[in-house]
């Protein structure tokens, strides 16, 4: 497994800063995030080898399985390394290995369970023949990106054997669960990581409501019922088609980068969504209400994914300015500079989304909604960009990125909007600001104006 250098040319960097980048940007980020996972994997193996004993042996076995699986199918192993639970799971391994080791295995999981499970999934998906031992946890054995073999009543910490190769199966305590040939479909004793959609080049968009490492959120929804799953599939498909027809550049970014969805519990009628810097190509969202909500959510979270990947390649900050003291018109709490940057970039994409919606709005109600949302969020982005521009914490690269956002904001601000719409958006911004100040007080150095 070798690492590759990655370069982002000035023109592409500026297109990303302006809210875009398209398939070219996402391809670069997919490659760089894969290399980042390789570094993380090697760090886990090296740390385990320093320990020696059982962790060292477990790490060497997992590395050997992954190497053999990669020889059979490099593409499959690359997909697994980029799976969201791989990054978060390997970070768990590093944290566990940083603690004292007494020769035993912390119940219910050993320090290297995520790495061992990754190797088992690689063997199953590539057809590599062999056996991998995994602990039972929560009455089941999870194979990342594939599914969960269920063993009701099985105690945590018991050993299960994953038999890889043709006719893969998981066995423990005399019970056996076969992994279906179409492993993305449920079977006898088998809960699948199901598919929400198939992307443009045939890549499955997975809906993972099983893997505890797939996303760092306590608000994850429980396993979706068959009816709920059908709703997700239908609505996600409609949202992807909407993006493809009306927002082609965003559709290219989503199609080239998004690979996994994580269902969240809904906190209210408006729903919720979020992303993680350690889970490129993944977003978490509550049950989608419509195709339009899917398109908007994918637009918003793709911005977060792109910026997180870019920040893994470039140093934007010259000094640490992470005290939560900035006003963000989309949050109820003060934000650190990093959070303000992320939110401003995401809502730049939102403003651009509504600007494009105005070109295709067919009914007066659709046009009015797009005008109001555009007016609201372009002024919110202006508030964020003004604060970012005034900050002295950025490197020259960071300042170039903020300047690119400001230029893109200028483009969406060229569109004239009815005065009544602008006034209503101003009222909404002022009300948000008023409530924010009531809770948090005035923020030093931040203008008191609305928006």
Coordinates of N, CA and C in Angstrom, one line a residue, residues 250-428:
X250 N -23.5 20.5 -8.5 CA -23.7 19.8 -7.2 C -24.0 18.4 -7.4
X251 N -24.8 18.0 -8.3 CA -25.1 16.6 -8.6 C -23.8 15.8 -8.9
X252 N -22.8 16.5 -9.7 CA -21.6 15.8 -10.0 C -20.8 15.6 -8.7
X253 N -20.8 16.6 -7.8 CA -20.1 16.4 -6.5 C -20.7 15.4 -5.7
X254 N -22.0 15.3 -5.6 CA -22.7 14.3 -4.8 C -22.4 12.9 -5.4
X255 N -22.6 12.8 -6.7 CA -22.4 11.5 -7.4 C -20.9 11.0 -7.3
X256 N -20.0 11.9 -7.3 CA -18.6 11.5 -7.2 C -18.1 11.3 -5.8
X257 N -18.8 11.8 -4.8 CA -18.2 11.7 -3.4 C -19.1 11.0 -2.4
X258 N -20.4 11.2 -2.5 CA -21.3 10.7 -1.5 C -21.4 9.1 -1.6
X259 N -21.2 8.4 -0.5 CA -21.3 7.0 -0.6 C -22.1 6.4 0.6
X260 N -22.3 7.1 1.7 CA -23.0 6.5 2.8 C -23.9 7.6 3.5
X261 N -25.1 7.1 3.8 CA -26.1 7.9 4.6 C -26.3 7.3 5.9
X262 N -26.4 8.1 7.0 CA -26.7 7.6 8.3 C -28.0 8.2 8.8
X263 N -29.0 7.4 9.1 CA -30.3 7.9 9.6 C -30.1 8.5 11.0
X264 N -30.7 9.7 11.2 CA -30.7 10.3 12.6 C -32.2 10.3 13.1
X265 N -32.3 10.4 14.4 CA -33.6 10.7 14.9 C -34.0 12.2 14.6
X266 N -35.2 12.4 14.3 CA -35.6 13.8 13.9 C -35.9 14.6 15.2
X267 N -35.2 15.8 15.3 CA -35.4 16.6 16.5 C -36.7 17.5 16.4
X268 N -37.3 17.5 15.3 CA -38.5 18.3 15.1 C -38.9 18.3 13.6
X269 N -39.9 19.1 13.3 CA -40.5 19.1 11.9 C -39.4 19.4 10.8
X270 N -38.5 20.3 11.2 CA -37.5 20.7 10.2 C -36.5 19.7 9.9
X271 N -36.3 18.6 10.8 CA -35.3 17.6 10.6 C -33.9 18.1 10.9
X272 N -32.9 17.3 10.6 CA -31.6 17.6 11.0 C -30.6 16.9 10.0
X273 N -29.4 17.4 9.9 CA -28.4 16.8 9.1 C -27.0 17.3 9.7
X274 N -26.0 16.5 9.4 CA -24.7 16.8 9.9 C -23.6 16.0 9.1
X275 N -22.4 16.4 9.2 CA -21.2 15.7 8.6 C -20.1 15.6 9.6
X276 N -19.1 14.8 9.3 CA -18.0 14.6 10.2 C -16.7 14.8 9.3
X277 N -15.7 15.5 9.9 CA -14.4 15.6 9.1 C -13.7 14.3 8.9
X278 N -14.0 13.3 9.8 CA -13.4 12.0 9.7 C -14.2 11.0 8.9
X279 N -15.2 11.5 8.2 CA -16.1 10.6 7.5 C -16.5 11.2 6.1
X280 N -15.4 11.5 5.3 CA -15.7 12.0 4.0 C -16.5 11.1 3.2
X281 N -17.5 11.6 2.4 CA -18.4 10.8 1.6 C -19.6 10.3 2.4
X282 N -19.7 10.8 3.6 CA -20.9 10.4 4.4 C -21.6 11.6 5.0
X283 N -22.9 11.5 5.1 CA -23.7 12.5 5.8 C -24.8 11.8 6.6
X284 N -25.1 12.4 7.7 CA -26.2 11.9 8.5 C -27.4 12.8 8.4
X285 N -28.6 12.3 8.4 CA -29.8 13.1 8.2 C -31.0 12.4 8.8
X286 N -31.9 13.1 9.2 CA -33.2 12.5 9.7 C -34.1 12.2 8.5
X287 N -35.2 11.5 8.7 CA -36.0 11.0 7.6 C -36.3 12.1 6.7
X288 N -36.0 12.0 5.4 CA -36.2 13.1 4.4 C -37.7 13.3 4.1
X289 N -38.2 14.5 4.1 CA -39.6 14.8 3.9 C -40.0 14.9 2.4
X290 N -39.0 15.3 1.6 CA -39.4 15.5 0.2 C -38.1 15.5 -0.7
X291 N -38.3 15.4 -2.0 CA -37.1 15.5 -2.9 C -36.4 16.8 -2.7
X292 N -37.1 17.9 -2.5 CA -36.5 19.2 -2.4 C -35.6 19.2 -1.1
X293 N -36.1 18.6 0.0 CA -35.3 18.6 1.2 C -34.1 17.8 1.1
X294 N -34.2 16.7 0.3 CA -33.0 15.9 0.0 C -32.0 16.7 -0.8
X295 N -32.4 17.3 -1.8 CA -31.5 18.1 -2.7 C -30.8 19.2 -1.9
X296 N -31.6 19.9 -1.0 CA -31.0 21.0 -0.2 C -30.0 20.4 0.8
X297 N -30.4 19.3 1.5 CA -29.5 18.7 2.5 C -28.2 18.2 1.9
X298 N -28.3 17.6 0.7 CA -27.1 17.1 0.1 C -26.2 18.3 -0.3
X299 N -26.8 19.4 -0.8 CA -26.0 20.5 -1.2 C -25.3 21.1 0.0
X300 N -26.0 21.3 1.1 CA -25.4 21.8 2.4 C -24.3 20.9 2.9
X301 N -24.5 19.6 3.0 CA -23.5 18.8 3.6 C -22.4 18.5 2.7
X302 N -22.6 18.5 1.4 CA -21.5 18.4 0.5 C -20.5 19.5 0.6
X303 N -21.0 20.7 0.9 CA -20.1 21.8 1.2 C -19.2 21.5 2.4
X304 N -19.8 21.0 3.5 CA -19.0 20.6 4.6 C -18.0 19.6 4.3
X305 N -18.4 18.6 3.5 CA -17.4 17.5 3.1 C -16.2 18.0 2.4
X306 N -16.5 18.9 1.4 CA -15.4 19.5 0.6 C -14.5 20.3 1.5
X307 N -15.0 21.2 2.3 CA -14.1 22.0 3.1 C -13.3 21.2 4.1
X308 N -13.9 20.2 4.7 CA -13.2 19.4 5.6 C -12.0 18.7 5.0
X309 N -12.3 18.2 3.7 CA -11.2 17.5 3.0 C -10.1 18.5 2.6
X310 N -10.5 19.7 2.2 CA -9.5 20.7 1.9 C -8.7 21.1 3.1
X311 N -9.3 21.2 4.2 CA -8.6 21.6 5.4 C -7.6 20.4 5.9
X312 N -7.8 19.2 5.4 CA -6.8 18.2 5.6 C -5.6 18.3 4.8
X313 N -5.7 19.2 3.7 CA -4.6 19.4 2.8 C -3.9 20.7 3.0
X314 N -4.6 21.7 3.5 CA -4.0 23.1 3.6 C -4.2 23.6 5.1
X315 N -3.2 24.3 5.5 CA -3.3 25.0 6.8 C -3.9 26.4 6.6
X316 N -5.2 26.6 7.1 CA -5.9 27.8 6.9 C -5.6 28.8 8.1
X317 N -5.1 28.3 9.2 CA -5.1 29.1 10.4 C -3.6 29.3 10.9
X318 N -3.2 30.6 11.0 CA -1.9 31.0 11.5 C -1.8 30.9 13.0
X319 N -2.9 31.2 13.7 CA -3.0 31.3 15.1 C -4.2 30.5 15.6
X320 N -4.3 30.1 16.8 CA -5.4 29.4 17.4 C -6.4 30.5 17.8
X321 N -7.6 30.4 17.1 CA -8.7 31.4 17.5 C -10.0 30.5 17.6
X322 N -10.0 29.6 18.5 CA -11.1 28.7 18.6 C -12.0 29.0 19.8
X323 N -11.9 30.1 20.4 CA -12.8 30.5 21.5 C -14.2 30.7 20.8
X324 N -15.3 30.2 21.4 CA -16.6 30.3 20.9 C -17.2 31.7 21.1
X325 N -16.9 32.6 20.2 CA -17.3 34.0 20.4 C -17.9 34.7 19.1
X326 N -18.1 34.0 18.1 CA -18.6 34.6 16.8 C -20.1 34.3 16.6
X327 N -20.7 35.3 16.0 CA -22.2 35.2 15.7 C -22.4 34.5 14.4
X328 N -23.1 33.4 14.4 CA -23.5 32.8 13.1 C -25.0 32.8 13.0
X329 N -25.6 33.4 12.0 CA -27.0 33.6 11.9 C -27.8 32.4 11.7
X330 N -27.2 31.2 11.7 CA -27.9 29.9 11.5 C -27.7 29.1 12.8
X331 N -27.1 29.7 13.9 CA -26.9 28.9 15.1 C -27.5 29.8 16.3
X332 N -27.8 29.1 17.4 CA -28.2 29.7 18.6 C -27.1 29.9 19.6
X333 N -25.9 29.5 19.3 CA -24.8 29.6 20.2 C -23.6 30.3 19.5
X334 N -22.7 30.9 20.3 CA -21.4 31.4 19.8 C -20.6 30.3 19.1
X335 N -19.9 30.7 18.0 CA -19.1 29.7 17.3 C -17.6 30.1 17.3
X336 N -16.8 29.0 17.4 CA -15.3 29.3 17.1 C -15.1 29.7 15.7
X337 N -13.9 30.2 15.4 CA -13.7 30.7 14.0 C -13.8 29.5 13.0
X338 N -13.3 28.4 13.4 CA -13.4 27.2 12.5 C -14.8 26.9 12.2
X339 N -15.7 26.9 13.2 CA -17.1 26.6 13.0 C -17.8 27.6 12.2
X340 N -17.4 28.9 12.4 CA -17.9 30.0 11.5 C -17.6 29.8 10.1
X341 N -16.3 29.4 9.8 CA -15.9 29.2 8.5 C -16.7 28.1 7.8
X342 N -16.8 26.9 8.5 CA -17.6 25.8 8.0 C -19.0 26.2 7.7
X343 N -19.7 26.9 8.6 CA -21.1 27.3 8.4 C -21.2 28.3 7.3
X344 N -20.3 29.2 7.2 CA -20.4 30.2 6.2 C -20.3 29.6 4.8
X345 N -19.3 28.7 4.7 CA -19.1 28.0 3.4 C -20.4 27.1 3.0
X346 N -20.9 26.4 4.0 CA -22.1 25.6 3.7 C -23.3 26.4 3.3
X347 N -23.5 27.6 4.0 CA -24.6 28.4 3.6 C -24.4 29.2 2.4
X348 N -23.1 29.4 2.0 CA -22.9 30.0 0.6 C -23.4 29.0 -0.4
X349 N -23.2 27.7 -0.2 CA -23.8 26.7 -1.1 C -25.3 26.8 -1.1
X350 N -25.9 27.0 0.1 CA -27.3 27.1 0.2 C -27.9 28.3 -0.6
X351 N -27.2 29.4 -0.4 CA -27.6 30.6 -1.1 C -27.6 30.4 -2.6
X352 N -26.5 29.8 -3.1 CA -26.3 29.5 -4.5 C -27.4 28.5 -5.0
X353 N -27.8 27.6 -4.1 CA -28.8 26.6 -4.4 C -30.2 27.4 -4.7
X354 N -30.5 28.3 -3.8 CA -31.8 29.0 -4.0 C -31.7 30.0 -5.2
X355 N -30.5 30.5 -5.5 CA -30.4 31.3 -6.6 C -30.7 30.5 -7.9
X356 N -30.2 29.3 -8.0 CA -30.5 28.4 -9.1 C -31.9 28.1 -9.2
X357 N -32.6 27.9 -8.0 CA -34.0 27.5 -8.0 C -34.8 28.6 -8.6
X358 N -34.4 29.8 -8.5 CA -35.2 30.9 -9.1 C -35.2 30.8 -10.6
X359 N -34.2 30.2 -11.2 CA -34.2 30.1 -12.7 C -35.3 29.1 -13.2
X360 N -35.6 28.1 -12.3 CA -36.5 27.1 -12.8 C -37.9 27.1 -12.1
X361 N -38.1 28.0 -11.2 CA -39.3 28.1 -10.4 C -40.5 28.2 -11.4
X362 N -41.4 27.3 -11.3 CA -42.5 27.3 -12.3 C -43.8 27.9 -11.7
X363 N -44.0 28.0 -10.4 CA -45.2 28.5 -9.8 C -44.8 29.7 -8.9
X364 N -45.8 30.6 -8.7 CA -45.5 31.8 -7.9 C -45.0 31.4 -6.5
X365 N -45.6 30.4 -5.9 CA -45.2 30.0 -4.6 C -43.8 29.5 -4.5
X366 N -43.4 28.8 -5.5 CA -42.0 28.3 -5.6 C -41.0 29.5 -5.7
X367 N -41.4 30.4 -6.6 CA -40.5 31.6 -6.8 C -40.4 32.4 -5.5
X368 N -41.5 32.6 -4.8 CA -41.5 33.4 -3.6 C -40.6 32.7 -2.5
X369 N -40.8 31.4 -2.4 CA -39.9 30.7 -1.4 C -38.5 30.8 -1.7
X370 N -38.1 30.7 -3.0 CA -36.7 30.8 -3.4 C -36.2 32.2 -3.2
X371 N -37.0 33.2 -3.5 CA -36.6 34.6 -3.2 C -36.3 34.8 -1.8
X372 N -37.2 34.4 -0.9 CA -37.1 34.6 0.5 C -35.8 33.9 1.1
X373 N -35.7 32.6 0.7 CA -34.5 31.9 1.2 C -33.2 32.5 0.6
X374 N -33.2 32.9 -0.6 CA -32.0 33.6 -1.1 C -31.7 34.8 -0.4
X375 N -32.7 35.7 -0.1 CA -32.5 36.9 0.6 C -31.9 36.6 2.0
X376 N -32.5 35.7 2.6 CA -32.2 35.4 4.0 C -30.7 34.9 4.1
X377 N -30.4 33.9 3.2 CA -29.1 33.2 3.4 C -27.9 34.0 2.8
X378 N -28.2 34.8 1.8 CA -27.0 35.5 1.3 C -26.6 36.6 2.3
X379 N -27.6 37.2 3.0 CA -27.2 38.2 4.0 C -26.6 37.5 5.2
X380 N -27.0 36.3 5.5 CA -26.4 35.5 6.6 C -24.9 35.2 6.3
X381 N -24.7 34.8 5.0 CA -23.3 34.5 4.6 C -22.5 35.8 4.6
X382 N -23.1 36.9 4.3 CA -22.4 38.2 4.4 C -21.9 38.5 5.8
X383 N -22.8 38.2 6.8 CA -22.4 38.4 8.2 C -21.2 37.5 8.5
X384 N -21.2 36.2 8.0 CA -20.1 35.3 8.3 C -18.8 35.8 7.6
X385 N -18.9 36.1 6.3 CA -17.8 36.5 5.6 C -17.1 37.8 6.1
X386 N -18.0 38.7 6.6 CA -17.4 40.0 7.2 C -16.5 39.7 8.4
X387 N -17.0 38.8 9.2 CA -16.3 38.4 10.4 C -15.0 37.6 10.1
X388 N -15.1 36.7 9.1 CA -13.9 36.0 8.7 C -12.9 36.9 8.0
X389 N -13.3 37.9 7.3 CA -12.4 38.8 6.6 C -11.7 39.7 7.7
X390 N -12.4 40.0 8.7 CA -11.8 40.9 9.8 C -10.8 40.1 10.7
X391 N -10.9 38.8 10.6 CA -10.0 38.0 11.5 C -8.6 38.0 11.0
X392 N -7.6 38.1 12.0 CA -6.2 38.0 11.6 C -5.6 36.6 11.9
X393 N -6.5 35.6 12.1 CA -6.0 34.3 12.4 C -5.7 33.4 11.2
X394 N -6.0 33.9 10.0 CA -5.8 33.1 8.8 C -4.4 33.2 8.2
X395 N -4.0 32.1 7.6 CA -2.8 32.1 6.7 C -3.2 32.8 5.4
X396 N -2.2 33.0 4.5 CA -2.4 33.6 3.2 C -3.4 32.7 2.4
X397 N -3.2 31.4 2.6 CA -4.1 30.4 1.9 C -5.6 30.6 2.5
X398 N -5.7 30.7 3.8 CA -7.0 30.9 4.3 C -7.7 32.2 3.9
X399 N -6.9 33.2 3.8 CA -7.4 34.5 3.3 C -7.8 34.4 1.9
X400 N -7.1 33.7 1.1 CA -7.5 33.5 -0.3 C -8.8 32.8 -0.4
X401 N -9.0 31.8 0.4 CA -10.3 31.1 0.4 C -11.4 32.0 0.8
X402 N -11.3 32.8 1.9 CA -12.3 33.7 2.3 C -12.6 34.7 1.2
X403 N -11.6 35.2 0.6 CA -11.8 36.2 -0.5 C -12.6 35.5 -1.6
X404 N -12.3 34.3 -1.9 CA -13.1 33.6 -2.9 C -14.6 33.4 -2.6
X405 N -14.8 33.2 -1.3 CA -16.2 33.1 -0.8 C -16.9 34.5 -1.0
X406 N -16.2 35.5 -0.7 CA -16.8 36.9 -0.8 C -17.1 37.2 -2.2
X407 N -16.2 36.8 -3.2 CA -16.5 37.1 -4.6 C -17.7 36.3 -5.1
X408 N -17.8 35.0 -4.6 CA -19.0 34.2 -5.0 C -20.3 34.8 -4.4
X409 N -20.2 35.3 -3.2 CA -21.3 36.0 -2.6 C -21.8 37.2 -3.4
X410 N -20.8 37.9 -3.9 CA -21.1 39.1 -4.7 C -21.9 38.7 -6.0
X411 N -21.6 37.5 -6.5 CA -22.3 37.1 -7.7 C -23.8 36.8 -7.4
X412 N -24.1 36.1 -6.3 CA -25.5 35.8 -6.0 C -26.2 37.0 -5.5
X413 N -25.4 38.1 -5.0 CA -26.1 39.3 -4.6 C -26.5 40.2 -5.7
X414 N -26.0 39.9 -6.9 CA -26.4 40.7 -8.1 C -27.9 40.6 -8.4
X415 N -28.5 39.5 -8.1 CA -29.9 39.3 -8.4 C -30.8 40.2 -7.6
X416 N -31.6 41.0 -8.3 CA -32.5 41.9 -7.6 C -33.7 41.1 -7.1
X417 N -34.2 41.5 -5.9 CA -35.3 40.8 -5.3 C -36.4 41.8 -4.9
X418 N -37.6 41.4 -4.8 CA -38.7 42.4 -4.4 C -38.4 43.0 -3.1
X419 N -38.7 44.2 -2.9 CA -38.4 44.9 -1.6 C -39.2 44.2 -0.5
X420 N -40.4 43.7 -0.7 CA -41.1 43.1 0.4 C -40.4 41.8 0.9
X421 N -39.8 41.1 -0.1 CA -39.0 39.9 0.3 C -37.8 40.2 1.1
X422 N -37.1 41.3 0.6 CA -35.9 41.7 1.3 C -36.2 42.1 2.7
X423 N -37.3 42.9 2.9 CA -37.8 43.3 4.2 C -38.1 42.2 5.1
X424 N -38.8 41.2 4.6 CA -39.2 40.0 5.4 C -38.0 39.3 5.8
X425 N -37.0 39.1 4.9 CA -35.8 38.4 5.2 C -35.0 39.1 6.3
X426 N -35.0 40.5 6.2 CA -34.4 41.3 7.3 C -35.0 41.1 8.6
X427 N -36.4 41.0 8.6 CA -37.1 40.8 9.9 C -36.7 39.5 10.5
X428 N -36.6 38.4 9.7 CA -36.2 37.1 10.2 C -34.8 37.2 10.8

